Coordinates of N, CA and C in Angstrom, one line a residue:
V949 N 74.5 98.2 92.6 CA 74.7 97.1 93.7 C 75.0 95.9 93.0
L950 N 76.4 95.3 93.4 CA 76.8 93.9 93.2 C 76.1 92.7 94.2
C951 N 75.4 91.8 93.6 CA 75.3 90.5 93.9 C 76.0 89.9 95.1
P952 N 75.7 89.7 96.2 CA 76.6 89.2 97.4 C 77.1 87.6 96.9
N953 N 77.6 87.1 97.6 CA 78.4 85.7 97.0 C 78.8 85.3 95.8
T954 N 79.5 86.4 95.1 CA 80.0 86.5 93.8 C 81.4 86.7 93.7
D955 N 81.9 85.8 93.0 CA 83.5 86.0 92.7 C 83.8 86.5 91.3
F956 N 84.5 87.9 91.3 CA 84.9 88.4 90.3 C 86.1 88.0 89.4
I957 N 86.6 87.4 88.7 CA 87.7 86.6 88.6 C 88.5 87.5 87.3
F958 N 89.7 87.6 88.0 CA 90.8 88.7 87.0 C 91.5 87.4 86.7
N959 N 91.8 87.0 85.3 CA 93.0 86.2 85.1 C 94.0 86.9 84.0
D960 N 93.5 88.0 83.4 CA 94.4 88.5 82.4 C 95.0 89.7 83.0
F961 N 96.1 90.0 82.7 CA 96.8 91.3 83.2 C 96.4 92.4 82.4
E962 N 95.9 92.1 81.5 CA 95.5 93.2 80.6 C 93.9 93.6 80.7
D963 N 93.5 93.1 81.6 CA 91.8 93.1 81.7 C 91.5 93.4 83.0
P964 N 91.7 94.5 83.7 CA 91.3 94.8 85.1 C 90.1 95.5 85.0
L965 N 89.3 95.7 86.1 CA 88.1 96.6 85.8 C 88.4 98.2 85.6
F966 N 87.8 98.8 84.6 CA 87.9 100.2 84.2 C 86.6 100.9 84.7
P967 N 86.6 101.5 85.8 CA 85.5 102.4 86.0 C 85.7 103.6 84.9
V968 N 84.3 103.6 84.3 CA 84.3 104.9 83.3 C 83.0 105.7 83.7
L969 N 82.2 105.4 84.6 CA 81.3 106.7 84.8 C 81.7 107.4 86.2
D970 N 81.3 108.6 86.2 CA 81.5 109.4 87.2 C 80.7 109.5 88.3
N971 N 81.1 109.4 89.5 CA 80.5 108.9 91.0 C 80.0 108.0 90.7
V972 N 80.7 106.9 90.3 CA 80.1 105.6 90.5 C 80.7 105.0 92.0
N973 N 79.8 104.4 92.5 CA 79.6 103.5 93.8 C 79.3 102.2 93.9
F974 N 80.5 101.3 93.6 CA 80.1 99.9 93.8 C 79.8 99.3 95.3
V975 N 78.8 98.7 95.2 CA 78.7 98.2 96.7 C 78.1 96.7 96.7
C976 N 78.6 96.0 97.7 CA 78.3 94.7 97.6 C 77.1 94.2 98.6
G977 N 76.0 94.1 98.2 CA 74.8 94.1 98.7 C 74.3 95.4 99.6
L978 N 73.3 95.2 100.1 CA 72.6 96.1 101.0 C 72.0 95.8 102.4
P979 N 72.7 96.0 103.4 CA 74.1 97.1 103.3 C 75.3 96.5 102.8
P980 N 76.1 97.1 102.3 CA 77.5 96.7 101.9 C 78.3 96.5 102.9
R981 N 78.8 95.1 103.2 CA 79.5 94.7 104.1 C 80.2 93.5 103.6
V982 N 81.7 92.9 104.0 CA 82.5 91.9 103.6 C 81.8 90.8 103.4
S983 N 81.1 90.6 104.7 CA 80.5 89.2 105.1 C 79.5 88.8 103.6
N984 N 78.9 89.8 102.9 CA 78.2 89.5 101.7 C 78.9 88.8 100.6
N985 N 80.3 88.7 100.9 CA 81.4 88.1 99.8 C 81.3 88.3 98.5
C986 N 81.5 89.5 98.3 CA 81.8 89.9 96.7 C 83.2 90.0 96.7
I987 N 83.8 89.2 95.9 CA 85.2 88.9 96.1 C 86.1 89.4 94.6
F988 N 86.9 90.3 94.8 CA 87.8 90.5 93.3 C 88.8 89.6 93.7
R989 N 88.8 88.4 92.7 CA 90.0 87.3 92.9 C 90.7 87.2 91.5
G990 N 92.1 86.8 91.8 CA 92.7 86.5 90.6 C 94.3 87.0 90.6
D991 N 94.9 86.1 89.9 CA 96.5 87.0 89.7 C 96.9 87.8 88.3
A992 N 95.8 88.6 88.0 CA 95.5 89.5 86.7 C 96.5 90.6 87.2
G993 N 97.2 90.4 88.1 CA 98.5 91.6 88.5 C 97.4 92.8 89.1
I994 N 96.8 93.3 88.1 CA 96.2 94.6 88.7 C 94.6 94.4 88.5
Q995 N 94.0 94.6 89.5 CA 92.5 94.4 89.4 C 91.6 95.6 89.3
V996 N 91.9 96.9 89.8 CA 91.1 97.9 89.3 C 92.3 99.0 88.6
F997 N 92.0 99.7 87.6 CA 92.7 100.6 86.7 C 91.8 101.7 86.8
V998 N 92.0 103.0 87.5 CA 91.3 104.2 87.5 C 91.6 105.2 86.5
Q999 N 91.1 105.7 85.7 CA 91.5 106.8 84.6 C 90.3 107.8 84.4
D1000 N 91.0 109.0 84.1 CA 90.0 110.1 83.7 C 89.9 110.6 82.4
F1001 N 90.6 109.7 81.7 CA 90.7 109.8 80.0 C 90.9 111.5 79.5
N1002 N 91.5 112.2 80.1 CA 92.0 113.5 79.9 C 91.0 114.1 79.5
D1003 N 89.7 113.9 79.5 CA 88.5 114.4 79.3 C 88.1 115.4 80.4
T1004 N 88.4 116.9 80.0 CA 87.8 117.7 81.1 C 86.4 117.9 81.0
D1005 N 85.7 117.5 79.8 CA 84.0 117.8 79.8 C 83.5 116.5 80.3
Y1006 N 84.2 115.5 80.8 CA 83.7 114.4 81.4 C 84.6 113.7 82.3
P1007 N 85.0 114.3 83.4 CA 86.1 113.9 84.2 C 85.3 112.8 85.2
V1008 N 86.1 111.9 85.4 CA 85.8 110.8 86.1 C 86.5 111.6 87.9
T1009 N 85.4 112.1 88.8 CA 85.8 112.6 89.9 C 85.8 111.7 91.2
L1010 N 84.9 110.8 90.9 CA 84.6 109.7 92.3 C 84.5 108.6 91.7
V1011 N 85.4 107.3 92.4 CA 85.1 105.9 92.2 C 85.2 105.5 93.8
A1012 N 84.2 104.7 94.4 CA 84.0 104.3 95.4 C 83.9 102.8 95.5
F1013 N 84.2 102.1 96.5 CA 83.8 100.6 96.5 C 83.5 100.2 98.2
Q1014 N 82.6 99.6 98.3 CA 82.4 99.4 99.9 C 81.9 98.1 100.1
G1015 N 82.3 97.3 100.8 CA 82.2 96.1 101.2 C 82.8 95.1 100.5
F1016 N 83.9 95.0 99.9 CA 84.7 94.0 98.7 C 85.8 93.4 99.5
T1017 N 86.2 92.4 99.1 CA 87.2 91.7 99.5 C 88.2 91.7 98.2
F1018 N 89.3 92.2 98.3 CA 90.5 91.9 97.5 C 91.4 91.0 97.5
T1019 N 91.7 90.1 96.7 CA 92.5 88.9 97.1 C 93.2 88.5 95.7
E1020 N 94.6 87.9 96.1 CA 95.2 87.2 95.0 C 95.7 88.1 94.1
F1021 N 95.9 89.6 94.3 CA 96.5 90.5 93.3 C 98.1 90.2 93.4
T1022 N 98.7 90.6 92.3 CA 100.1 90.2 92.1 C 101.0 91.5 91.8
E1023 N 100.4 92.6 91.2 CA 101.2 93.7 90.9 C 100.4 95.0 91.9
A1024 N 99.1 95.0 91.6 CA 98.7 96.1 92.8 C 97.1 96.1 92.5
A1025 N 96.4 95.9 93.8 CA 95.0 96.3 93.7 C 94.3 97.2 93.2
I1026 N 94.8 98.4 93.1 CA 94.4 99.4 92.6 C 95.2 100.5 92.3
T1027 N 95.3 100.8 90.9 CA 96.5 101.9 90.4 C 95.6 102.4 89.5
G1028 N 96.2 103.2 88.4 CA 95.6 103.8 87.5 C 96.6 105.4 86.7
R1029 N 95.9 105.7 86.0 CA 96.5 106.8 85.3 C 95.4 108.1 85.2
A1030 N 94.8 108.3 86.4 CA 93.9 109.4 86.9 C 94.8 110.3 87.4
S1031 N 94.0 111.9 87.2 CA 94.5 113.0 87.8 C 94.3 113.6 89.2
D1032 N 94.3 114.6 89.8 CA 94.0 114.9 91.3 C 92.6 115.2 91.1
V1033 N 91.8 115.4 90.4 CA 90.4 115.6 90.1 C 89.5 114.4 90.5
T1034 N 90.4 113.2 90.5 CA 89.7 112.1 90.6 C 90.1 111.6 92.2
E1035 N 89.1 111.1 92.9 CA 89.2 110.4 94.3 C 88.6 109.2 94.3
V1036 N 89.4 108.2 94.8 CA 89.1 106.6 94.9 C 89.0 106.6 96.4
I1037 N 87.6 106.0 96.8 CA 87.4 105.8 97.9 C 86.9 104.1 98.6
V1038 N 87.4 103.8 99.4 CA 87.5 102.1 99.8 C 86.7 102.2 101.3
A1039 N 85.9 101.6 101.4 CA 85.3 101.8 102.8 C 85.0 100.1 103.0
T1040 N 85.0 99.9 104.3 CA 84.2 98.9 104.8 C 84.6 97.5 104.2
S1041 N 85.9 97.4 103.6 CA 86.7 96.4 102.7 C 87.7 95.8 103.3
E1042 N 88.1 94.6 102.5 CA 89.4 93.9 103.2 C 90.3 93.6 101.9
F1043 N 91.5 93.7 102.3 CA 92.4 93.2 101.4 C 93.3 91.8 102.2
R1044 N 93.0 90.6 101.6 CA 94.0 89.6 102.1 C 94.5 88.7 101.4
D1045 N 95.4 87.7 101.8 CA 95.8 86.7 101.0 C 96.6 87.0 99.6
F1046 N 97.7 87.9 99.8 CA 98.1 88.5 98.1 C 99.4 88.5 98.7
E1047 N 100.2 88.1 97.3 CA 101.9 88.6 97.4 C 101.9 89.6 96.2
T1048 N 102.4 90.8 96.4 CA 102.3 91.9 95.4 C 103.2 92.9 95.5
N1049 N 103.6 93.7 94.5 CA 104.4 94.9 94.7 C 103.8 95.8 95.5
N1050 N 102.7 96.2 95.5 CA 101.7 97.2 96.1 C 100.4 96.9 96.4
I1051 N 99.7 97.6 97.1 CA 98.3 97.5 97.4 C 97.7 98.2 96.5
V1052 N 98.1 99.6 96.5 CA 98.1 100.8 95.8 C 99.1 101.4 95.5
Q1053 N 98.8 101.8 94.1 CA 99.9 102.8 93.3 C 99.4 104.2 93.1
Q1054 N 99.8 105.0 93.8 CA 99.4 106.6 93.2 C 101.0 107.3 92.4
Q1055 N 100.6 107.6 91.2 CA 101.8 107.8 90.6 C 101.5 108.6 89.4
P1056 N 102.2 109.7 89.2 CA 102.1 110.8 88.0 C 101.7 110.1 86.9
L1057 N 101.0 110.7 85.9 CA 100.6 110.1 84.7 C 101.6 109.4 83.8
S1058 N 103.0 110.5 83.7 CA 104.2 110.1 82.9 C 105.2 110.9 83.6
V1059 N 106.4 110.3 83.3 CA 107.5 111.4 83.6 C 107.6 112.7 83.2
S1060 N 106.9 112.8 82.1 CA 106.9 114.2 81.3 C 105.7 114.9 81.6
D1061 N 104.8 114.3 82.4 CA 103.1 115.1 82.5 C 103.4 115.6 84.0
P1062 N 103.4 116.9 84.4 CA 103.4 117.5 85.7 C 102.2 117.2 86.5
T1063 N 101.0 116.7 85.9 CA 99.9 116.5 86.7 C 99.9 115.7 87.9
L1064 N 99.1 116.0 88.7 CA 99.2 115.3 90.1 C 98.1 114.0 90.1
P1065 N 98.6 112.8 90.6 CA 98.0 111.7 90.6 C 96.6 112.0 91.6
F1066 N 95.8 111.0 91.2 CA 94.3 110.7 91.9 C 94.9 110.7 93.4
T1067 N 93.6 110.8 94.0 CA 93.7 110.9 95.8 C 93.2 109.7 96.1
V1068 N 93.4 109.1 97.4 CA 92.8 107.8 97.6 C 92.4 107.8 99.4
Q1069 N 91.3 107.3 99.7 CA 91.1 107.1 101.0 C 90.6 105.9 101.2
F1070 N 91.3 105.4 102.4 CA 90.6 104.0 103.0 C 90.1 104.1 104.1
S1071 N 88.8 103.9 104.5 CA 88.2 103.9 105.7 C 87.6 102.9 106.1
V1072 N 87.9 102.2 107.5 CA 87.4 101.1 107.7 C 87.9 99.8 107.0
V1073 N 89.1 99.6 106.6 CA 89.4 98.6 106.0 C 90.3 97.8 106.8
D1074 N 90.4 96.4 106.5 CA 91.1 95.4 107.2 C 92.2 94.8 106.1
I1075 N 93.6 94.8 106.3 CA 94.7 94.3 105.3 C 95.3 93.1 106.5
L1076 N 95.1 91.8 105.7 CA 95.6 91.1 106.2 C 96.0 89.8 105.8
N1077 N 97.0 89.0 106.4 CA 97.5 87.9 105.6 C 98.2 88.1 104.1
G1078 N 99.1 89.1 104.0 CA 99.6 89.3 102.8 C 101.2 89.5 102.8
Q1079 N 101.6 90.0 101.6 CA 103.1 90.3 101.4 C 103.2 91.4 100.5
A1080 N 103.9 92.5 100.7 CA 103.9 93.5 99.7 C 105.6 94.1 99.7
N1081 N 105.8 94.6 98.6 CA 107.0 95.1 98.8 C 107.1 96.5 99.3
T1082 N 106.1 97.5 99.0 CA 105.5 98.5 99.8 C 103.9 98.8 99.7
A1083 N 103.6 98.6 100.6 CA 102.0 98.5 100.7 C 101.4 99.4 99.8
F1084 N 101.6 100.7 100.0 CA 101.3 102.0 99.5 C 102.5 102.9 98.9
L1085 N 102.0 103.0 97.7 CA 103.2 103.8 97.0 C 102.8 104.8 96.5
V1086 N 103.0 106.1 97.3 CA 102.3 107.6 96.9 C 103.4 108.3 96.5
E1087 N 103.3 108.9 95.1 CA 104.1 110.1 94.6 C 103.5 111.3 94.2
Q1088 N 103.8 112.4 95.0 CA 102.7 113.4 94.6 C 101.5 113.4 94.8
A1089 N 101.1 112.6 95.6 CA 99.5 112.4 95.9 C 99.3 112.4 97.2
D1090 N 97.7 112.7 97.5 CA 97.4 112.6 98.7 C 96.8 111.1 99.1
L1091 N 97.0 110.7 100.3 CA 96.6 109.2 100.8 C 96.1 109.7 102.2
T1092 N 94.7 108.9 102.5 CA 94.1 109.1 103.9 C 94.0 107.4 104.2
L1093 N 94.7 107.2 105.5 CA 94.0 105.9 105.7 C 93.3 106.3 107.4
Q1094 N 92.1 105.6 107.1 CA 91.6 106.1 108.6 C 90.7 104.8 109.2
D1095 N 90.9 104.4 110.2 CA 90.3 103.2 110.8 C 91.0 101.9 110.2
I1096 N 92.1 101.6 110.2 CA 92.4 100.3 109.3 C 93.2 99.4 110.4
D1097 N 92.8 98.3 110.2 CA 93.5 97.1 110.9 C 94.2 96.3 110.1
I1098 N 95.6 96.2 110.3 CA 96.6 95.5 109.6 C 97.2 94.4 110.6
T1099 N 97.1 93.1 109.8 CA 97.5 91.9 110.6 C 97.8 91.0 109.7
N1100 N 99.5 90.5 110.4 CA 100.0 89.3 109.6 C 100.3 89.9 108.1
L1101 N 100.8 91.4 108.1 CA 101.4 91.8 106.8 C 103.1 92.0 106.8
N1102 N 103.5 91.1 105.7 CA 105.1 91.4 105.6 C 105.4 92.3 104.6
I1103 N 106.0 93.0 105.0 CA 106.6 94.2 104.2 C 108.2 93.8 103.7
T1104 N 108.5 93.4 102.5 CA 109.8 93.1 102.1 C 110.6 94.6 101.5
G1105 N 110.1 95.5 101.0 CA 110.8 96.6 100.5 C 111.0 97.7 101.5
G1106 N 110.7 97.6 102.7 CA 111.2 98.4 103.9 C 109.9 99.5 104.8
S1107 N 108.9 99.6 103.9 CA 107.8 100.7 104.6 C 106.7 100.2 104.1
L1108 N 105.6 100.4 105.3 CA 104.4 100.2 104.9 C 103.8 101.3 103.7
V1109 N 104.1 102.6 103.9 CA 104.0 103.9 103.1 C 105.1 104.2 102.6
S1110 N 105.4 104.6 101.5 CA 106.6 105.1 100.6 C 105.8 106.5 99.8
A1111 N 106.3 107.7 100.6 CA 105.7 108.8 100.2 C 106.7 109.5 99.4
A1112 N 106.7 110.4 98.2 CA 107.7 111.1 97.6 C 107.0 112.1 96.8
G1113 N 107.7 113.3 96.8 CA 107.4 114.6 96.1 C 106.8 115.7 97.0
N1114 N 106.9 116.8 96.2 CA 106.5 118.1 97.2 C 104.8 117.8 97.5
N1115 N 104.3 117.3 96.6 CA 102.6 117.5 96.6 C 102.2 116.1 97.6
A1116 N 103.0 115.2 97.8 CA 102.8 114.0 98.6 C 102.2 114.3 100.1
F1117 N 101.3 113.8 100.6 CA 101.0 114.0 101.8 C 100.0 112.7 102.2
V1118 N 100.4 112.0 103.5 CA 99.9 110.7 103.7 C 99.4 110.9 105.4
A1119 N 98.2 111.0 105.5 CA 97.3 111.0 106.9 C 96.7 109.7 107.3
M1120 N 97.1 109.4 108.4 CA 96.6 108.5 109.3 C 96.0 108.8 110.2
A1121 N 94.6 108.8 110.4 CA 93.5 109.3 111.0 C 92.7 108.3 111.8
A1122 N 92.0 108.6 113.0 CA 90.9 108.3 113.5 C 89.3 108.7 113.8
A1123 N 88.6 108.1 113.2 CA 87.4 108.5 113.4 C 86.5 107.4 114.6
A1124 N 87.2 106.4 114.7 CA 86.9 105.5 115.7 C 88.3 105.1 116.4
T1125 N 88.9 104.0 115.7 CA 90.1 103.2 116.1 C 91.4 103.9 115.7
G1126 N 91.4 104.1 114.6 CA 92.7 104.8 114.1 C 93.2 103.6 113.3
V1127 N 94.9 103.7 113.2 CA 95.5 102.7 112.3 C 95.9 101.7 113.4
L1128 N 95.9 100.4 113.4 CA 96.2 99.6 114.2 C 96.9 98.4 113.5
I1129 N 98.3 97.9 113.8 CA 99.0 97.5 113.3 C 99.6 96.2 114.2
S1130 N 99.5 94.6 113.9 CA 99.8 93.9 114.8 C 100.2 92.7 113.8
E1131 N 101.3 91.7 114.9 CA 101.5 90.6 114.2 C 102.2 90.7 112.9
S1132 N 102.8 91.8 112.5 CA 103.3 92.0 111.1 C 104.9 92.3 111.2
D1133 N 105.6 92.2 110.0 CA 106.8 92.3 110.0 C 107.0 93.6 109.0
I1134 N 106.9 94.7 109.8 CA 107.0 96.3 108.8 C 107.9 96.8 109.3
P1135 N 109.4 97.2 108.5 CA 110.7 97.8 109.2 C 110.2 99.1 109.3
T1136 N 109.5 99.9 108.4 CA 109.3 101.3 108.6 C 107.8 101.5 108.3
I1137 N 107.1 102.3 109.2 CA 105.6 102.7 108.8 C 105.6 103.5 107.7
V1138 N 106.2 104.6 107.5 CA 106.1 105.8 106.6 C 107.6 106.3 106.1
N1139 N 107.9 106.1 105.1 CA 109.2 106.6 104.8 C 108.9 107.8 103.6
I1140 N 109.2 108.8 104.2 CA 109.2 110.3 103.6 C 110.6 110.6 102.9
Q1141 N 110.3 111.0 101.5 CA 111.3 111.4 100.5 C 111.0 112.6 99.8
S1142 N 111.9 113.2 99.8 CA 111.6 114.3 98.3 C 110.7 115.5 98.6
G1143 N 110.6 115.9 99.9 CA 109.5 117.2 100.3 C 108.0 116.5 100.3
A1144 N 107.6 115.2 100.6 CA 106.5 114.6 101.0 C 106.4 114.8 102.5
D1145 N 105.0 114.8 103.0 CA 104.8 115.1 104.4 C 103.7 114.2 104.8
A1146 N 103.7 114.0 106.4 CA 102.8 112.9 106.7 C 102.1 113.6 108.0
S1147 N 101.2 113.1 108.2 CA 100.5 113.3 109.5 C 100.0 112.2 110.3
L1148 N 100.5 111.6 111.1 CA 100.4 110.2 111.9 C 99.6 110.3 113.2
A1149 N 98.4 110.9 113.3 CA 98.0 111.2 114.4 C 97.4 110.0 115.1
S1150 N 97.1 108.7 114.7 CA 96.7 107.7 115.4 C 97.0 106.4 114.9
V1151 N 98.4 105.9 115.2 CA 98.8 104.7 114.8 C 99.0 104.0 116.1
R1152 N 98.9 102.6 116.1 CA 99.2 101.7 117.3 C 99.6 100.5 116.6
V1153 N 100.7 100.3 117.3 CA 101.4 98.6 116.8 C 101.4 97.7 118.3
S1154 N 101.5 96.6 118.0 CA 101.4 95.6 119.2 C 101.9 94.1 118.5
E1155 N 102.6 93.5 118.8 CA 103.1 92.0 118.7 C 103.6 91.9 117.4
M1156 N 104.7 92.9 117.2 CA 105.4 92.9 115.9 C 106.4 92.0 115.8
I1157 N 106.6 91.4 114.8 CA 107.9 90.8 114.2 C 108.9 91.8 114.2
Q1158 N 108.7 92.8 113.5 CA 109.7 94.1 113.5 C 109.0 95.3 113.2
V1159 N 109.4 96.0 113.6 CA 108.7 97.7 113.6 C 109.9 98.9 113.7

């Protein structure tokens, strides 16, 4: 449990947060919520870097964040070099006031390594007042967006989600509200490439600049 009303400043591109414990759940106060003001802030480029250390005796299978604000990142808020044994869950959080390449990057460990990347689930997350080339870059990985509210997001590279590879799957689902997009400039919601697949069960748009 992290203390409310705390700024965690990332000023060095080489020094993001590296979760190293398995089943670690970072929460902002009790109960965890954005109004508790735990803020990951700074132009470090990357704020959270997830890796499983390629150690089968001690894999990092789950990393979770609840109640956080991610802001001012310039490369990605969350990226990593973890395999598909690792799941990253972000819940009751927000991403705001950024100008970045991506919010999340899920990519293979390397060009020569066939291991599939880590999976990501966003649940009850607000994304607002930002600009990204592509918000979610998904290569041969699973991404689930559930009950997401997107407001005033400018996508410069063409799509909210770019999914590529035979194992890539994107799900936009609703436990309550689904994926809501408003007042944003997003040319394409999901760009499917190279055998990827998607299930867009609950997506609503309104007051779009472009969609």
